[in-house]
CSV table of C-alpha atoms in Angstrom, one decimal:
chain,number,residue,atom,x,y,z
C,197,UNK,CA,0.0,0.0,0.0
C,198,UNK,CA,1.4,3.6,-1.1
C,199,UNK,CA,2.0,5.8,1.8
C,200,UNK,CA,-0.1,8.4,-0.4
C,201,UNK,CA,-2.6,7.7,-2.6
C,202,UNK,CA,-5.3,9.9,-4.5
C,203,UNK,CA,-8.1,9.7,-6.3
C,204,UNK,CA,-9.2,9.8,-8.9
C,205,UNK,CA,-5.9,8.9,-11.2
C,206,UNK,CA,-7.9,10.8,-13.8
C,207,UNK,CA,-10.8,13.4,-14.1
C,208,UNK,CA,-12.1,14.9,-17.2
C,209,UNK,CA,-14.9,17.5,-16.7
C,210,UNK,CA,-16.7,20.5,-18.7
C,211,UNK,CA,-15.3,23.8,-18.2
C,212,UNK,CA,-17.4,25.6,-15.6
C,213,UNK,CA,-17.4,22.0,-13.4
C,214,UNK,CA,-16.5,21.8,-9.5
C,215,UNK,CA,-13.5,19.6,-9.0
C,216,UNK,CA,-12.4,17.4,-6.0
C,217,UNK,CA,-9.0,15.8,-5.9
C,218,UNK,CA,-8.8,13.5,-2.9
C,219,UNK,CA,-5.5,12.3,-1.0
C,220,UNK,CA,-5.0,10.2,2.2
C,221,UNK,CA,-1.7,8.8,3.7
C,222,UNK,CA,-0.7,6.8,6.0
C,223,UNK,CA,2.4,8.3,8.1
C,224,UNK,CA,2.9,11.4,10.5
C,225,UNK,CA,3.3,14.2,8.9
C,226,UNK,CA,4.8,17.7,9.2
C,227,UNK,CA,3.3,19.3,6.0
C,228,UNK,CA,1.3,18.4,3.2
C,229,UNK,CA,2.0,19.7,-0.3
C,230,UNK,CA,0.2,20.1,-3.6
C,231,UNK,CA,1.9,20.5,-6.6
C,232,UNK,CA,0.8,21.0,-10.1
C,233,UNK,CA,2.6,20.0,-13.2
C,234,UNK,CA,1.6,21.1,-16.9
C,235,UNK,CA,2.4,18.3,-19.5
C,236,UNK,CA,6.3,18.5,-20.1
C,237,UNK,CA,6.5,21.0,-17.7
C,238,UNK,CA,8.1,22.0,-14.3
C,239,UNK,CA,6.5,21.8,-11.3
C,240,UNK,CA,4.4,24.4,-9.0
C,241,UNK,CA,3.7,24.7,-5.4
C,242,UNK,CA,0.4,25.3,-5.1
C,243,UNK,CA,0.0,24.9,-1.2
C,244,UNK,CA,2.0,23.8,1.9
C,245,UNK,CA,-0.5,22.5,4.7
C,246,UNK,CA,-0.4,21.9,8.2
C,247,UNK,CA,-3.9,22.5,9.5
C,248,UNK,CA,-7.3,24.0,8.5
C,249,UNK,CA,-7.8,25.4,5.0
C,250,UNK,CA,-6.1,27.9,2.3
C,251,UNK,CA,-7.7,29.4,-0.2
C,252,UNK,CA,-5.9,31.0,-3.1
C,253,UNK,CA,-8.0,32.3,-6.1
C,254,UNK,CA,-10.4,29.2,-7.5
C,255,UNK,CA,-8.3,27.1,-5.2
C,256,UNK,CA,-9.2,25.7,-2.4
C,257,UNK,CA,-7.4,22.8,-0.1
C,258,UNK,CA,-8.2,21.5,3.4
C,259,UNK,CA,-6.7,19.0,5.7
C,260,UNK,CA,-7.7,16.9,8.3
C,261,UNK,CA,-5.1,15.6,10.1
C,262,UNK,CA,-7.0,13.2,12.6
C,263,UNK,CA,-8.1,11.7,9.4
C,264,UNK,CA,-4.7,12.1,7.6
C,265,UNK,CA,-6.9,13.4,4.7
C,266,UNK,CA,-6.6,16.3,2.2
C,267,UNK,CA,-8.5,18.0,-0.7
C,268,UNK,CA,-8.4,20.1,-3.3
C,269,UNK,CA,-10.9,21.9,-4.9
C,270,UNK,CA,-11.5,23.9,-8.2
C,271,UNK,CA,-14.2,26.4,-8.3
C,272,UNK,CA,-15.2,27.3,-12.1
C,273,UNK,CA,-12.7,25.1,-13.7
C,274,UNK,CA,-10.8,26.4,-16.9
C,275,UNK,CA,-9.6,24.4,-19.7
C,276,UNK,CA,-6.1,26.3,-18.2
C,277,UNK,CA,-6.5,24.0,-15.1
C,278,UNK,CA,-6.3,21.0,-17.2
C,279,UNK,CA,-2.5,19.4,-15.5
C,280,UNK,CA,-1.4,16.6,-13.3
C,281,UNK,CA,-2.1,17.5,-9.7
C,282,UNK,CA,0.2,16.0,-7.1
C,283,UNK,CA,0.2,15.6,-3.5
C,284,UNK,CA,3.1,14.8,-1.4
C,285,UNK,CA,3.6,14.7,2.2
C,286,UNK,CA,6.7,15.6,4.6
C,287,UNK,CA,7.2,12.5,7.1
C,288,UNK,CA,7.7,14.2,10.8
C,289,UNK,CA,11.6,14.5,10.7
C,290,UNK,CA,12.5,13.6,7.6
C,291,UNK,CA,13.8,15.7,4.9
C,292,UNK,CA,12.0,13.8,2.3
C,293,UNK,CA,8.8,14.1,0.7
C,294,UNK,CA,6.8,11.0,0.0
C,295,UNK,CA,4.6,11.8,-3.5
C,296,UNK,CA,1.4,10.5,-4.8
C,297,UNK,CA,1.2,9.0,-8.3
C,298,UNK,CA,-0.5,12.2,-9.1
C,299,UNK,CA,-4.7,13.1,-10.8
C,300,UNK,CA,-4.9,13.7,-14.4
C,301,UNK,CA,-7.0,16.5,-15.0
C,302,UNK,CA,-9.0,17.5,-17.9
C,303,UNK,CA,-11.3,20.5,-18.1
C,304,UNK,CA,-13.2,20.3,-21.8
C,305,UNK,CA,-14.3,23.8,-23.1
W,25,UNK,CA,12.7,36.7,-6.7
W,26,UNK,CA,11.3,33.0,-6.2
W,27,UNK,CA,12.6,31.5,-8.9
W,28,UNK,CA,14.8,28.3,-9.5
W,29,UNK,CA,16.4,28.0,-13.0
W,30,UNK,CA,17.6,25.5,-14.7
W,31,UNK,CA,19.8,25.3,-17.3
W,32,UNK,CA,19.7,23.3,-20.1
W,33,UNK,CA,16.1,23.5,-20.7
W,34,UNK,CA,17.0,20.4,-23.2
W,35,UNK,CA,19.8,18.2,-23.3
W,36,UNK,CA,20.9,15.3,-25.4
W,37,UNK,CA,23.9,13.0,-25.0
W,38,UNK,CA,25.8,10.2,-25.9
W,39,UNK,CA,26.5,7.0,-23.3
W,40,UNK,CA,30.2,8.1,-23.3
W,41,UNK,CA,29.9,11.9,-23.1
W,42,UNK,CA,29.9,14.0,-19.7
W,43,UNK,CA,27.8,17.0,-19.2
W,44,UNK,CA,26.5,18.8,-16.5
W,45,UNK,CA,23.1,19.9,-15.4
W,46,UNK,CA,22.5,23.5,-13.4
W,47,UNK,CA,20.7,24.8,-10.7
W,48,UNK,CA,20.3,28.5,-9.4
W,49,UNK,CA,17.9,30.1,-6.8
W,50,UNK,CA,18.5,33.8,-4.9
W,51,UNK,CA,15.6,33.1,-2.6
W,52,UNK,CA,18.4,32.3,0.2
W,53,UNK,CA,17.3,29.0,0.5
W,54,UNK,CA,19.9,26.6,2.5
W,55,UNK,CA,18.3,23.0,1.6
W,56,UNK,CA,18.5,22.4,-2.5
W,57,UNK,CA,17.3,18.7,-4.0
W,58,UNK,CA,17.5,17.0,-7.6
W,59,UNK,CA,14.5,14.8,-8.4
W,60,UNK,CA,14.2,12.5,-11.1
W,61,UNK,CA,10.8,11.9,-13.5
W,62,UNK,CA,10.2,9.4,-15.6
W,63,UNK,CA,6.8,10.0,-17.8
W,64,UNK,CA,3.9,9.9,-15.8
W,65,UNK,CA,5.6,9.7,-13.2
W,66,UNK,CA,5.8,11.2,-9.9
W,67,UNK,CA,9.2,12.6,-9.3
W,68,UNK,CA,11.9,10.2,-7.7
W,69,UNK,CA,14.5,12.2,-5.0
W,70,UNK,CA,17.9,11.4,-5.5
W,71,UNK,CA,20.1,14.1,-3.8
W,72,UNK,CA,19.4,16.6,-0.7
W,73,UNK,CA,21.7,19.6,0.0
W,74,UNK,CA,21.4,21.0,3.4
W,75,UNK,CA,23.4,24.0,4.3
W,76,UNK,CA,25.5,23.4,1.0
W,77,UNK,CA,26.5,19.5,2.4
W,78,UNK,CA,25.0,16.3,1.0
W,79,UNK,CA,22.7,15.1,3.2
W,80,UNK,CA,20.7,12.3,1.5
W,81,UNK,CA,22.0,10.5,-1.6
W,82,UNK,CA,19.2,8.1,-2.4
W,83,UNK,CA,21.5,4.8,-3.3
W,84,UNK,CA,21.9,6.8,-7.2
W,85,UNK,CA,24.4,5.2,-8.9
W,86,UNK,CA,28.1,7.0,-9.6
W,87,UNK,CA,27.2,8.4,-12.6
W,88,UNK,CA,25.6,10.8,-11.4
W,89,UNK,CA,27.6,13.4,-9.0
W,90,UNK,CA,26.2,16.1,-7.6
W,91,UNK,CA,28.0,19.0,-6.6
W,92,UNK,CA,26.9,22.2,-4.4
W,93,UNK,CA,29.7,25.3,-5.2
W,94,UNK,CA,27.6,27.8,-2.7
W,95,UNK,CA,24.8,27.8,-1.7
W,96,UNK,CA,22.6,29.4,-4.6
W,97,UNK,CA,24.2,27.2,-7.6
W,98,UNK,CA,24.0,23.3,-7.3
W,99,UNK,CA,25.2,21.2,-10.0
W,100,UNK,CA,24.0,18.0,-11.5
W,101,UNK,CA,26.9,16.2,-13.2
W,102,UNK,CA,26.7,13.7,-15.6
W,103,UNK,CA,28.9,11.0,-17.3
W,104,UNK,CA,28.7,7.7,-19.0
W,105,UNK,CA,24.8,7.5,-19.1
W,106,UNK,CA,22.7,5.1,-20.0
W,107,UNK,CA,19.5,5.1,-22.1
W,108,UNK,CA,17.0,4.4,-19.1
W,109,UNK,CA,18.6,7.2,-17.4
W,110,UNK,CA,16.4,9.8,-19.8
W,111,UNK,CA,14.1,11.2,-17.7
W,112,UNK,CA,13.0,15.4,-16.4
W,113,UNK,CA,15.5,16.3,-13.9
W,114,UNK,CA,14.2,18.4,-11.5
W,115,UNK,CA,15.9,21.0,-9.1
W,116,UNK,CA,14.4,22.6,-6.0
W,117,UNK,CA,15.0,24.9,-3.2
W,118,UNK,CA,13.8,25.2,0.4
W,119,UNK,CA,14.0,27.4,3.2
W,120,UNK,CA,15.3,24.4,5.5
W,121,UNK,CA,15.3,20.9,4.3
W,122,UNK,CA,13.9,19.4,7.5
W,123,UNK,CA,11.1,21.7,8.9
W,124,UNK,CA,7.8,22.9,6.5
W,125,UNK,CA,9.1,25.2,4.1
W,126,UNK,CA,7.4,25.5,0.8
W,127,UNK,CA,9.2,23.8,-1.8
W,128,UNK,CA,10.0,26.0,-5.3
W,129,UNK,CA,11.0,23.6,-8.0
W,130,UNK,CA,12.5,24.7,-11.5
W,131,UNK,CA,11.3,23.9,-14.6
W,132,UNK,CA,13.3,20.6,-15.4
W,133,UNK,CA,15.9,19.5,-17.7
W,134,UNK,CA,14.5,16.9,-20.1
W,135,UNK,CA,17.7,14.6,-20.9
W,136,UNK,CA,17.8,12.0,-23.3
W,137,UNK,CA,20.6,9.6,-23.6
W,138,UNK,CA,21.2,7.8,-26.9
């Protein structure tokens, strides 16, 4: 069992759509990241987590770390927001980040 | 500025050649990584600088050396390749390597070895 896992693996939606990317692990954790990656492309940091919620534009993600559960959520998704979405926690004292195998998203015009 | 650059964008090399792959951030970041990504993929760590030492190597093979001048440039230095070793190589910077900084990551160096 993957110490992170999403879901879905992949998501195609219509433009417009509310989108929920799901990830659970399985360690302690010090932070949780989400990351977004355009095809081919580098990587960005969407949001570093700890606790409660952030909120960034159309971007939402929450943790819940009794549950060891996060989300991320897309308000009014663009065809732009169509990219692999990663999340990747920090075990507690290590210097590593454990990664999921990532959500494929597609937002059709 | 919160960028990381990398340099080359694109790189392609023979099994016997040696290159080198770069890294820059001014963001005074002391903890600096390379990560590996094969296509669809997540990325793979291989090397964490802390404070401008090495303090992980993940078991990468010899061919691979990576080097840390000071602690805005880190180096990615390559020789005698092989074809599964094309792949994105990744760079990124943190404030410290073990507490919750944000990580900012550059945008890759796609290698191909033929």
């Amino acid at each position: 069992k993957n110490e992170v896992e999403q879901s879905p693996q992949n998501l195609t939606a219509q433009e417009g759509e509310f989108i929920t990317i799901n990830c659970s692990y399985s360690v302690g954790i010090s932070a949780l990241h989400w990351l977004q990656q355009h095809p081919g492309g580098g990587i960005v940091s969407l949001f570093m987590l700890s606790s409660g919620k952030k909120k960034h534009g159309r971007l939402i993600a929450t943790i819940n770390i009794q549950e060891k559960h996060s989300s991320l959520h897309i308000t009014a998704s663009h065809p732009r927001d169509s990219a692999v979405y990663i999340c990747a926690v920090r075990d507690s004292g290590a210097q590593k980040l454990v990664f999921g195998q990532g959500t494929r998203l597609t937002i059709n015009p | 500025d919160t960028e990381v650059t990398q340099t080359p964008k694109h790189l392609v090399m023979g099994m016997t050649n040696k290159k080198s792959l770069k890294c820059e951030q001014h963001m005074g970041h002391r903890a600096m990584y390379w990560y590996k990504q094969k296509a669809k993929k997540p990325p793979e760590l291989m090397f964490v600088y802390s404070y401008e030492k090495l303090s992980i190597n993940e078991s990468v093979p010899s061919r691979f050396s990576p080097e840390c001048p000071n602690s805005s440039l880190l180096n990615l230095h390559l020789h005698a390749l092989q074809p599964e070793d094309s792949a994105l190589y990744l760079c990124a910077s943190s404030h410290l390597s073990g507490g919750t900084g944000e990580l900012f990551f550059g945008e890759g160096s796609r290698l191909t070895v033929l």
